[in-house]
Amino acid sequence: MSTVTASSATTTRTQFVQARNETYAYRRFGSGPGSPLVCLQHFTGTLDNWDPAVTDRLALERDVILFDNAGVGRSTGTVPDTIDGMAAHALDFMDALGLDRCDVLGFSLGGMVAQRMARERPSIVRRMILVGTAPRGGEDIMRLEKPTLARHLSDPMLKGYAVLQKIFFAPTVSSQAAGGAFIERLAQRHEDRDTPSGSGVAAAQMAAFREWEQWTGARFGDLKAIHQPTLVVNGIHDEMIPVSNSYRLAEHLPNAVLLVYPDAGHGSLFQFHDSFTRHAEAFLASDSPFAPY
Amino acid sequence: MSTVTASSATTTRTQFVQARNETYAYRRFGSGPGSPLVCLQHFTGTLDNWDPAVTDRLALERDVILFDNAGVGRSTGTVPDTIDGMAAHALDFMDALGLDRCDVLGFSLGGMVAQRMARERPSIVRRMILVGTAPRGGEDIMRLEKPTLARHLSDPMLKGYAVLQKIFFAPTVSSQAAGGAFIERLAQRHEDRDTPSGSGVAAAQMAAFREWEQWTGARFGDLKAIHQPTLVVNGIHDEMIPVSNSYRLAEHLPNAVLLVYPDAGHGSLFQFHDSFTRHAEAFLASDSPFAPY
C-alpha cells in the first residue's frame, strides 16, 4: 500500500499540450482555492527534478504545474540561448493551457525566466517566488569551472542525482544529510520518467546565463518595473548563484521580501522544505498588494 | 471604556528592580507558555519607544520585558560607552529578575547588546531576534551626519516622536504613512512615562557605536561562536544601520535566518508589525535547534 495520492509529483502522469509552435510536456496536480502555481525549473532540470516534499505540500491548496521548456525533457523544439526566448515559450505554454493569471515559482534559471515573464506580460503573474536566482546583470552566475563546483561535476563516481547532493547543498554534515534525503525523494518516481538533459541542453542554457549577465542602461534598473509581490529566497552558501544576487533582487525589486536560510546552498528550498513551504503558503495565500506576509 | 488590557505596553506600570550595582526601570506584561522575551532598545530610546502593536501581540504568548539600560530613562547609573558595558548591565538586570533563560529581541543598538550577551553568557539566550542592527566591525553605523538623516535631525519643526517618522521609515508615501501610525501608537501612553534621553545618553551611546565598528582578528569572526537560533530582520532602505550589516550577520552567524522587508527603513518591525509579529511568533514558538521556522 502506498500513501502517495494522485496529487503528487511522484505519481502524476506527464501530459502534453500543443501550443503555438511546440508541444510541451507538463505535470499538473493538486486542488484548492489558490491560484495555479507554475514552476520553472533549474539548469538541465526536467519534470523529474522537482522535490515532491515541496510540490506536493503546495498542491494541497492549489494546482501545481511543472513544465519542461522547449527542447528540455519531452518538450519539442530547440533550447533557447536567451532567457527572453525561454520566457516566450513559458508564455506560449500558459496560453495553450488557457492560463491568464497564475503564481510562479522560479528556481535558479527558472527564476530568471519568471522575471522576464513578469516584464513581458505583467498581467499573467499574480505573485512570484524567486529561489536561488539572479537579476539581469547579476554576478558569478553558474561558473561551473570554479573549484568548489568543478570537483563534483568532474567526479566520475557521482552519477545522476548524486551530483546534486554535492552542488545544491552546503559542505556540512547537516546540509549533506538533507541533500541525501532530497535525492531519495526524487528517486521515488519510477514510471513515466522524463528524458534527462544532455550536453546540448546544458550548452544552450549556459549561453543564456552568460547573456543574462550582460546589461545596458542602469544596472538592475529593469527590476523597478516589476511590481508583483515577490518572495526572494536563497541559501547563504549558494555556490552556483551566490546570495549577493538575491540581495540585489531585494534592493531593486520594489515589492520583494527576502528570506535567506543558513547552512544551505542552491537547494535551500529542498533542504528546508517544511519551512520553505510554510513561508510559500503564507506568501501565496495573501491577497495584499504588498509582499510582506 | 478602553479595550486596552493589562497586558499592554501602553498601560503596564513601570517597575524597578535593585540589581548588583544599579536600579533598573522595566515593564513586564503578558502571559503564556513562551520563554520570557527581553527587549533591548535602540539609540536614545526608552521604555516609551516600544511599539505596542509589536509588544502587545508578542505578549499574547509570553511575558514581554522592556528594560532601560543603565543611565537611560529612570534606570540609575551611567550610560556605558561600549556595547560590552551595556551587555553587562543587561545581564545584571536579568540576574536581578531571576531570569536564567529567555528569548531576546534586540533592535538597533539593542541588537548589538544582544550579540554580546549571547557571547558573554550563552546559556541565558534561547533564541534571538536582531532587527536593524550590525555585527562588530559593521559599516556605516549610525552616521547621523549624513544628509538623509541630518536634514531631519536638524529640523526644528520635528519634535519628539515626529523625527522618528522621518528617520525610521523610508521616504515613500506608504512608509511615511506607517510611520505616522507608529508615532500615534507610541503617543497612546499618557501616564507613568519615562524620562526622555538627553545629550549625555546620546553621546555615550554614539561612542559605543564607534567602538563597535572596530575589530581585531578576523572580521566578523566572533559571530561563529553564537550558535543560538537567530532571526535577523531589516528594512531594505535602512539609512541608520544599512542592510549590508544584516547580510554580514546572516553570512557569519552559523544559525541565522535573514528576513528583509521592502519599502522600509530602520523601523521595519513597526511598519510591518502584523507580518513581523507573525514571523517572530513562529520563530520563537519553535523548539528546534535550527533557526528556520
XYZ file of C-alpha atoms in Angstrom:
586
model
C 0.000 0.000 0.000
C 1.251 3.405 -0.921
C 0.231 6.553 0.861
C 1.005 8.607 -2.229
C -2.143 10.174 -3.622
C -2.864 11.343 -7.132
C -1.815 14.854 -6.084
C 1.858 14.046 -6.089
C 4.771 14.878 -8.284
C 5.865 11.274 -7.726
C 2.905 9.656 -9.456
C 1.107 12.244 -11.581
C 1.259 11.239 -15.246
C 3.006 13.501 -17.706
C 0.722 15.373 -20.081
C 1.428 17.153 -23.347
C -0.095 20.287 -24.777
C 0.187 21.591 -28.315
C 0.975 25.291 -28.201
C 1.656 27.924 -30.834
C 4.935 26.436 -32.005
C 5.809 23.473 -29.810
C 4.372 20.625 -27.807
C 5.243 20.987 -24.125
C 5.481 18.239 -21.532
C 3.986 19.074 -18.152
C 2.523 17.633 -14.982
C -0.463 19.181 -13.245
C -1.754 18.069 -9.881
C -3.323 19.408 -6.707
C -6.517 21.229 -5.894
C -7.771 24.016 -3.723
C -8.639 27.686 -3.806
C -5.223 29.117 -4.627
C -4.108 30.449 -7.981
C -2.370 27.809 -10.104
C 1.353 27.736 -9.403
C 3.580 27.353 -12.471
C 7.037 26.005 -11.546
C 10.028 26.951 -13.707
C 12.993 24.642 -13.485
C 16.745 24.958 -12.963
C 19.711 24.386 -15.296
C 19.340 20.987 -17.035
C 16.473 20.090 -14.719
C 13.411 18.262 -16.014
C 10.000 17.434 -14.594
C 11.752 14.772 -12.505
C 13.856 17.336 -10.640
C 11.055 18.852 -8.590
C 11.136 17.732 -4.967
C 7.771 16.179 -4.039
C 8.288 17.448 -0.475
C 7.881 20.949 -1.901
C 5.426 20.480 -4.738
C 3.055 18.062 -3.006
C 2.689 20.288 0.021
C 1.975 23.317 -2.155
C -0.517 21.211 -4.144
C -2.728 20.905 -1.050
C -4.104 24.399 -1.702
C -3.767 24.890 -5.458
C -2.963 23.338 -8.798
C 0.785 22.894 -9.190
C 2.028 22.845 -12.788
C 5.510 21.560 -13.607
C 6.707 22.369 -17.102
C 9.542 21.441 -19.466
C 10.666 24.426 -21.512
C 11.340 23.957 -25.253
C 13.928 21.296 -26.021
C 14.031 20.029 -22.410
C 12.741 16.613 -21.309
C 9.992 15.604 -23.695
C 9.063 19.082 -24.899
C 9.707 19.647 -28.608
C 11.786 22.411 -30.093
C 15.194 23.888 -29.511
C 16.504 25.135 -26.167
C 16.749 28.934 -26.491
C 20.103 30.501 -25.733
C 18.491 33.501 -24.044
C 16.245 33.907 -21.018
C 13.936 36.009 -23.180
C 13.487 33.065 -25.522
C 12.637 30.761 -22.634
C 10.124 33.259 -21.258
C 8.396 33.381 -24.654
C 7.994 29.599 -24.548
C 6.667 29.711 -20.998
C 4.046 32.255 -22.063
C 3.127 30.106 -25.085
C 2.713 27.173 -22.739
C 0.422 29.131 -20.442
C -1.616 30.346 -23.392
C -2.037 26.762 -24.541
C -3.358 25.796 -21.098
C -5.666 28.826 -21.096
C -3.984 30.285 -18.010
C -4.300 34.041 -17.957
C -3.227 34.537 -14.340
C -1.115 32.413 -12.045
C 1.536 32.376 -9.382
C 5.069 31.485 -10.428
C 7.817 29.614 -8.579
C 11.081 30.111 -10.439
C 14.160 28.272 -9.228
C 17.618 29.300 -10.477
C 17.374 29.508 -14.293
C 13.604 29.379 -13.812
C 13.727 32.474 -11.621
C 15.280 34.429 -14.458
C 12.553 33.214 -16.809
C 9.953 34.269 -14.239
C 11.369 37.798 -14.099
C 11.180 38.082 -17.890
C 7.600 36.772 -17.934
C 6.600 39.387 -15.376
C 8.156 42.107 -17.517
C 6.824 40.756 -20.813
C 3.251 40.182 -19.705
C 2.695 41.632 -16.216
C -0.986 40.718 -16.086
C -0.265 36.999 -16.100
C 1.786 36.909 -12.871
C -0.089 37.382 -9.580
C 2.684 36.603 -7.065
C 6.178 35.323 -7.676
C 8.694 33.270 -5.674
C 12.289 33.528 -6.887
C 14.663 30.969 -5.375
C 18.425 30.810 -5.854
C 18.379 33.133 -8.818
C 19.784 36.409 -10.113
C 18.680 39.608 -11.804
C 19.916 40.524 -15.261
C 23.397 41.896 -14.682
C 23.943 39.563 -11.739
C 27.358 38.269 -10.774
C 29.191 34.958 -10.609
C 26.241 33.098 -12.143
C 26.735 29.372 -12.690
C 30.512 29.407 -13.021
C 30.784 25.642 -13.036
C 34.500 25.825 -13.573
C 35.171 27.141 -10.076
C 36.845 24.531 -7.889
C 34.029 24.180 -5.362
C 31.733 23.037 -8.173
C 34.143 21.548 -10.723
C 35.471 18.917 -8.332
C 31.991 17.418 -8.043
C 30.945 17.886 -11.664
C 34.096 16.130 -12.880
C 33.914 13.303 -10.331
C 33.200 10.080 -12.265
C 31.853 8.466 -9.079
C 28.970 10.946 -8.875
C 26.234 9.853 -11.244
C 22.702 11.145 -11.789
C 21.121 12.818 -8.804
C 24.194 12.197 -6.622
C 25.948 15.224 -8.051
C 23.015 17.395 -6.981
C 23.582 16.411 -3.359
C 27.056 17.916 -3.657
C 26.366 21.074 -5.643
C 22.913 22.051 -4.311
C 23.797 21.626 -0.634
C 26.418 23.112 1.668
C 29.505 21.086 2.620
C 28.276 20.447 6.173
C 27.043 17.217 7.715
C 23.558 18.640 8.203
C 23.202 20.069 4.699
C 24.614 16.954 3.030
C 22.178 14.808 5.041
C 19.340 16.969 3.748
C 20.770 16.540 0.254
C 20.738 12.785 0.648
C 17.086 12.852 1.665
C 16.331 15.120 -1.300
C 17.756 12.757 -3.909
C 15.958 9.825 -2.288
C 12.699 11.705 -2.702
C 13.482 12.408 -6.372
C 14.218 8.731 -6.945
C 10.765 7.693 -5.720
C 9.283 8.260 -9.151
C 9.808 5.062 -11.133
C 7.499 5.269 -14.151
C 6.850 7.784 -16.881
C 10.119 9.494 -16.182
C 11.407 12.397 -18.222
C 14.268 12.353 -20.746
C 17.440 13.529 -18.968
C 19.119 16.624 -20.356
C 22.201 16.168 -22.489
C 25.094 18.410 -23.349
C 23.090 20.328 -25.955
C 20.591 21.486 -23.330
C 23.419 22.434 -20.987
C 25.280 24.422 -23.646
C 22.278 26.482 -24.690
C 21.237 27.179 -21.102
C 24.802 28.147 -20.202
C 24.799 30.591 -23.116
C 21.603 32.049 -21.696
C 23.300 32.584 -18.309
C 26.173 34.394 -19.997
C 23.773 36.612 -21.915
C 21.801 37.306 -18.687
C 24.956 38.671 -17.052
C 25.037 41.477 -19.629
C 23.103 44.679 -19.149
C 22.550 48.028 -20.775
C 21.491 51.248 -19.085
C 21.185 51.355 -15.310
C 22.267 48.058 -13.789
C 19.246 46.288 -12.249
C 17.097 49.170 -13.498
C 14.567 46.906 -15.197
C 13.590 45.416 -11.844
C 11.849 48.660 -10.888
C 9.087 47.808 -13.344
C 8.201 44.509 -11.660
C 5.520 45.405 -9.140
C 4.180 41.967 -8.326
C 4.583 40.904 -4.705
C 7.710 38.772 -4.749
C 9.397 36.453 -2.283
C 13.140 36.095 -2.884
C 14.710 33.013 -1.265
C 18.284 31.754 -1.116
C 20.744 29.678 0.846
C 23.513 31.746 2.391
C 26.206 29.425 0.967
C 24.955 29.168 -2.621
C 27.996 28.423 -4.805
C 26.018 28.259 -8.052
C 24.249 31.617 -7.911
C 25.667 33.471 -4.907
C 23.349 35.087 -2.394
C 24.586 38.561 -3.372
C 22.322 38.196 -6.404
C 19.348 37.758 -4.092
C 20.422 40.880 -2.192
C 20.373 42.811 -5.471
C 16.916 41.472 -6.299
C 15.587 42.599 -2.911
C 17.245 46.003 -3.256
C 15.894 46.760 -6.718
C 12.550 44.992 -6.888
C 10.134 47.492 -5.327
C 7.929 44.887 -3.657
C 10.049 41.902 -2.587
C 10.628 40.218 0.758
C 13.994 38.498 1.108
C 14.307 35.227 3.039
C 17.742 33.616 3.402
C 18.451 30.249 5.009
C 21.584 29.334 6.979
C 23.667 26.200 6.401
C 22.226 25.889 2.900
C 23.302 26.232 -0.703
C 21.459 26.466 -4.011
C 18.838 23.938 -2.947
C 17.688 25.757 0.195
C 14.029 25.188 -0.693
C 14.604 21.425 -0.706
C 16.807 21.372 2.409
C 14.266 23.340 4.462
C 11.168 22.116 2.635
C 8.963 22.298 5.746
C 9.930 25.889 6.418
C 10.011 26.892 2.760
C 6.535 25.563 2.044
C 5.154 27.237 5.185
C 6.563 30.566 4.021
C 5.472 29.976 0.431
C 1.938 29.062 1.535
C 1.629 32.165 3.709
C 3.032 34.359 0.949
C 0.835 32.873 -1.790
C -2.296 32.890 0.391
C -2.081 36.655 0.788
C -4.191 38.892 -1.429
C -2.393 42.023 -0.294
C -0.794 44.233 -2.946
C 2.286 44.233 -0.676
C 4.770 41.396 -0.437
C 5.135 41.117 3.371
C 3.196 38.129 4.666
C -14.206 52.325 28.043
C -10.843 51.211 26.884
C -10.160 47.923 25.173
C -6.580 48.023 26.345
C -5.891 45.193 28.767
C -3.280 44.978 31.470
C -1.035 43.115 29.008
C -0.140 46.223 27.076
C 2.926 48.361 26.755
C 0.510 51.297 26.751
C -0.780 50.798 30.290
C 1.567 48.494 32.166
C 3.086 50.301 35.128
C 6.814 50.775 35.288
C 8.625 48.635 37.866
C 12.074 48.931 39.376
C 14.493 46.247 40.423
C 17.608 46.627 42.534
C 20.442 44.719 40.895
C 24.102 44.248 41.705
C 25.086 47.847 41.073
C 22.093 49.752 39.779
C 18.331 50.023 39.954
C 16.762 49.328 36.581
C 13.390 50.519 35.300
C 11.378 47.941 33.393
C 7.897 46.950 32.309
C 6.743 43.343 32.308
C 3.437 42.183 30.880
C 1.867 39.288 29.029
C 1.363 35.627 29.763
C 1.522 32.287 28.051
C 3.777 29.325 27.542
C 6.637 31.001 25.705
C 10.004 31.897 27.190
C 10.114 35.445 28.530
C 11.162 37.898 25.819
C 13.611 40.596 26.916
C 13.524 43.616 24.583
C 16.666 45.717 24.159
C 16.115 49.239 22.924
C 17.562 51.488 20.218
C 19.735 54.621 20.395
C 18.256 57.095 22.916
C 15.085 55.000 23.142
C 13.352 54.433 26.460
C 10.538 52.178 27.648
C 8.165 54.533 25.843
C 9.697 53.785 22.438
C 8.414 50.234 22.106
C 5.505 49.967 19.667
C 2.525 48.355 21.409
C 1.500 46.840 18.063
C 4.623 44.695 18.342
C 4.987 44.115 22.065
C 1.321 43.533 22.884
C 0.937 40.943 20.162
C 4.037 39.086 21.325
C 2.746 39.309 24.924
C -0.187 37.052 23.990
C 2.071 34.001 24.248
C 4.783 35.003 26.727
C 6.000 37.570 29.216
C 7.436 40.603 27.431
C 10.024 42.539 29.410
C 11.024 46.056 28.356
C 14.146 47.405 30.024
C 16.045 50.674 30.392
C 19.799 50.092 30.385
C 21.946 51.957 32.931
C 21.576 55.723 32.769
C 18.625 55.581 30.378
C 15.079 56.595 31.334
C 14.653 56.033 35.052
C 17.437 53.466 35.465
C 20.273 54.623 37.709
C 23.926 54.710 36.754
C 25.990 55.943 33.875
C 25.403 55.082 30.230
C 28.345 52.865 29.203
C 30.341 53.950 26.190
C 30.790 50.376 24.988
C 28.367 47.648 23.926
C 30.175 45.301 26.292
C 29.340 47.588 29.176
C 25.675 47.666 28.191
C 25.582 43.875 27.924
C 26.972 43.579 31.444
C 24.119 45.753 32.727
C 21.552 43.701 30.806
C 22.903 40.524 32.404
C 22.829 42.166 35.847
C 19.209 43.109 35.198
C 18.307 39.553 34.262
C 20.070 38.199 37.306
C 18.091 40.583 39.483
C 14.835 39.300 37.961
C 15.999 35.712 38.433
C 15.869 35.023 34.695
C 18.341 32.334 33.736
C 16.984 31.695 30.246
C 14.990 33.884 27.896
C 14.453 34.978 24.323
C 15.876 38.336 23.286
C 14.593 40.935 20.834
C 17.362 43.427 20.155
C 16.607 46.429 17.975
C 19.462 48.539 16.551
C 21.772 49.341 19.498
C 19.870 46.648 21.405
C 20.774 44.065 18.786
C 24.448 44.717 19.422
C 23.897 44.301 23.157
C 22.062 41.039 22.447
C 25.014 39.671 20.473
C 27.368 40.478 23.336
C 25.029 38.851 25.873
C 24.947 35.683 23.776
C 28.738 35.632 23.671
C 29.208 36.546 27.321
C 26.703 34.087 28.767
C 25.436 31.735 26.045
C 23.227 29.741 28.393
C 20.931 32.666 29.072
C 19.784 33.216 25.472
C 17.415 30.641 23.962
C 16.501 32.343 20.663
C 17.375 35.801 19.446
C 15.771 38.310 17.064
C 18.126 41.004 15.773
C 16.400 43.881 13.984
C 18.100 46.759 12.158
C 21.457 46.079 13.721
C 25.077 45.297 12.902
C 27.864 42.938 13.880
C 31.050 44.201 15.482
C 33.062 45.566 12.568
C 29.916 46.600 10.731
C 29.827 49.557 8.371
C 28.147 52.944 8.149
C 26.578 52.553 11.593
C 24.521 55.495 12.822
C 26.233 58.199 10.806
C 23.743 60.863 11.784
C 25.706 63.492 9.907
C 24.807 62.067 6.512
C 22.386 64.306 4.655
C 19.499 61.816 4.524
C 19.438 61.809 8.331
C 20.884 65.201 9.260
C 18.176 67.144 7.437
C 15.557 65.621 9.736
C 17.594 65.638 12.933
C 18.355 69.337 12.483
C 14.805 70.307 11.519
C 13.414 72.475 14.343
C 9.863 71.660 13.225
C 10.314 67.979 14.063
C 9.863 67.476 17.775
C 9.652 64.335 19.885
C 8.397 61.270 18.101
C 7.917 63.178 14.824
C 11.578 62.837 13.955
C 11.268 59.052 14.246
C 8.673 59.038 11.491
C 11.294 60.551 9.212
C 14.390 58.609 10.185
C 12.900 55.169 10.942
C 10.774 54.982 7.774
C 11.518 55.156 4.068
C 10.787 58.355 2.113
C 7.756 56.869 0.366
C 4.074 57.664 0.869
C 3.383 54.167 2.165
C 6.300 54.003 4.576
C 5.684 57.514 5.912
C 2.019 56.645 6.480
C 3.147 53.624 8.506
C 5.489 55.920 10.396
C 2.626 58.251 11.221
C 0.593 55.362 12.603
C 3.614 54.216 14.619
C 4.097 57.515 16.417
C 0.362 57.685 17.126
C 0.619 54.322 18.824
C 3.578 55.480 20.892
C 1.658 58.566 21.976
C -1.182 56.470 23.401
C 0.639 56.073 26.696
C -0.190 59.105 28.822
C 0.797 58.236 32.376
C 3.904 56.950 34.086
C 6.001 57.913 31.119
C 9.758 57.523 31.035
C 12.391 60.266 31.246
C 13.428 61.194 27.695
C 17.096 60.765 26.837
C 19.285 63.845 26.749
C 22.525 64.649 25.005
C 24.591 62.747 27.572
C 22.831 59.487 26.756
C 23.249 60.144 23.047
C 26.956 60.932 23.352
C 27.805 57.790 25.302
C 25.744 55.556 23.019
C 27.324 57.150 19.958
C 30.757 56.404 21.411
C 29.638 52.798 21.811
C 28.684 52.644 18.113
C 32.114 53.951 17.132
C 33.831 51.391 19.335
C 31.600 48.633 17.884
C 32.859 49.459 14.393
C 36.374 48.431 15.430
C 37.531 44.845 15.285
C 40.627 42.753 15.850
C 41.415 39.403 14.258
C 39.136 38.031 11.569
C 36.378 40.495 10.764
C 33.003 39.094 11.920
C 34.885 36.080 13.269
C 33.300 36.284 16.720
C 29.873 35.599 15.215
C 30.875 31.987 14.577
C 30.617 31.327 18.314
C 26.954 32.371 18.530
C 25.003 29.180 17.951
C 21.589 30.250 19.159
C 18.864 30.163 16.520
C 18.661 33.751 15.327
C 16.272 35.716 13.164
C 17.886 38.748 11.503
C 15.412 41.375 10.258
C 15.895 44.647 8.417
C 14.274 47.130 6.091
C 15.937 47.274 2.693
C 16.239 51.084 2.838
C 17.670 51.431 6.355
C 19.684 54.683 6.423
C 20.695 54.361 10.077
C 22.235 50.887 10.027
C 22.318 49.797 6.386
C 21.023 46.386 5.387
C 24.525 45.262 4.381
C 25.151 44.806 8.098
C 22.278 42.343 8.257
C 23.752 40.499 5.266
C 27.032 40.148 7.179
C 25.183 38.860 10.250
C 23.422 36.205 8.161
C 26.666 35.241 6.435
C 28.708 34.817 9.607
C 26.229 33.692 12.242
C 26.065 29.927 11.755
C 22.367 29.600 12.584
C 20.513 32.695 11.404
C 17.592 33.216 9.049
C 17.535 36.590 7.299
C 14.249 38.386 6.623
C 14.300 41.721 4.786
C 11.296 43.943 4.155
C 10.753 46.147 1.099
C 9.754 49.817 1.230
C 11.028 50.056 4.797
C 13.837 51.639 6.759
C 15.216 51.176 10.252
C 11.754 50.686 11.752
C 10.702 47.765 9.551
C 9.339 45.859 12.549
C 6.962 48.709 13.328
C 5.972 49.367 9.704
C 5.097 45.720 9.085
C 4.067 44.880 12.638
C 1.470 42.324 11.550
C 3.965 40.444 9.425
C 6.864 40.916 11.831
C 4.963 39.572 14.811
C 3.708 36.599 12.775
C 7.281 35.744 11.841
C 8.565 36.416 15.355
C 5.846 34.224 16.884
C 6.591 31.347 14.520
C 10.314 31.689 15.123
C 10.017 31.938 18.913
C 7.470 29.108 19.122
C 9.959 26.677 17.583
C 11.989 24.400 19.840
C 14.222 23.270 17.007
C 17.977 23.730 17.398
C 17.880 25.201 13.877
C 16.765 28.723 13.055
C 14.453 28.034 10.067
C 10.829 28.260 11.129
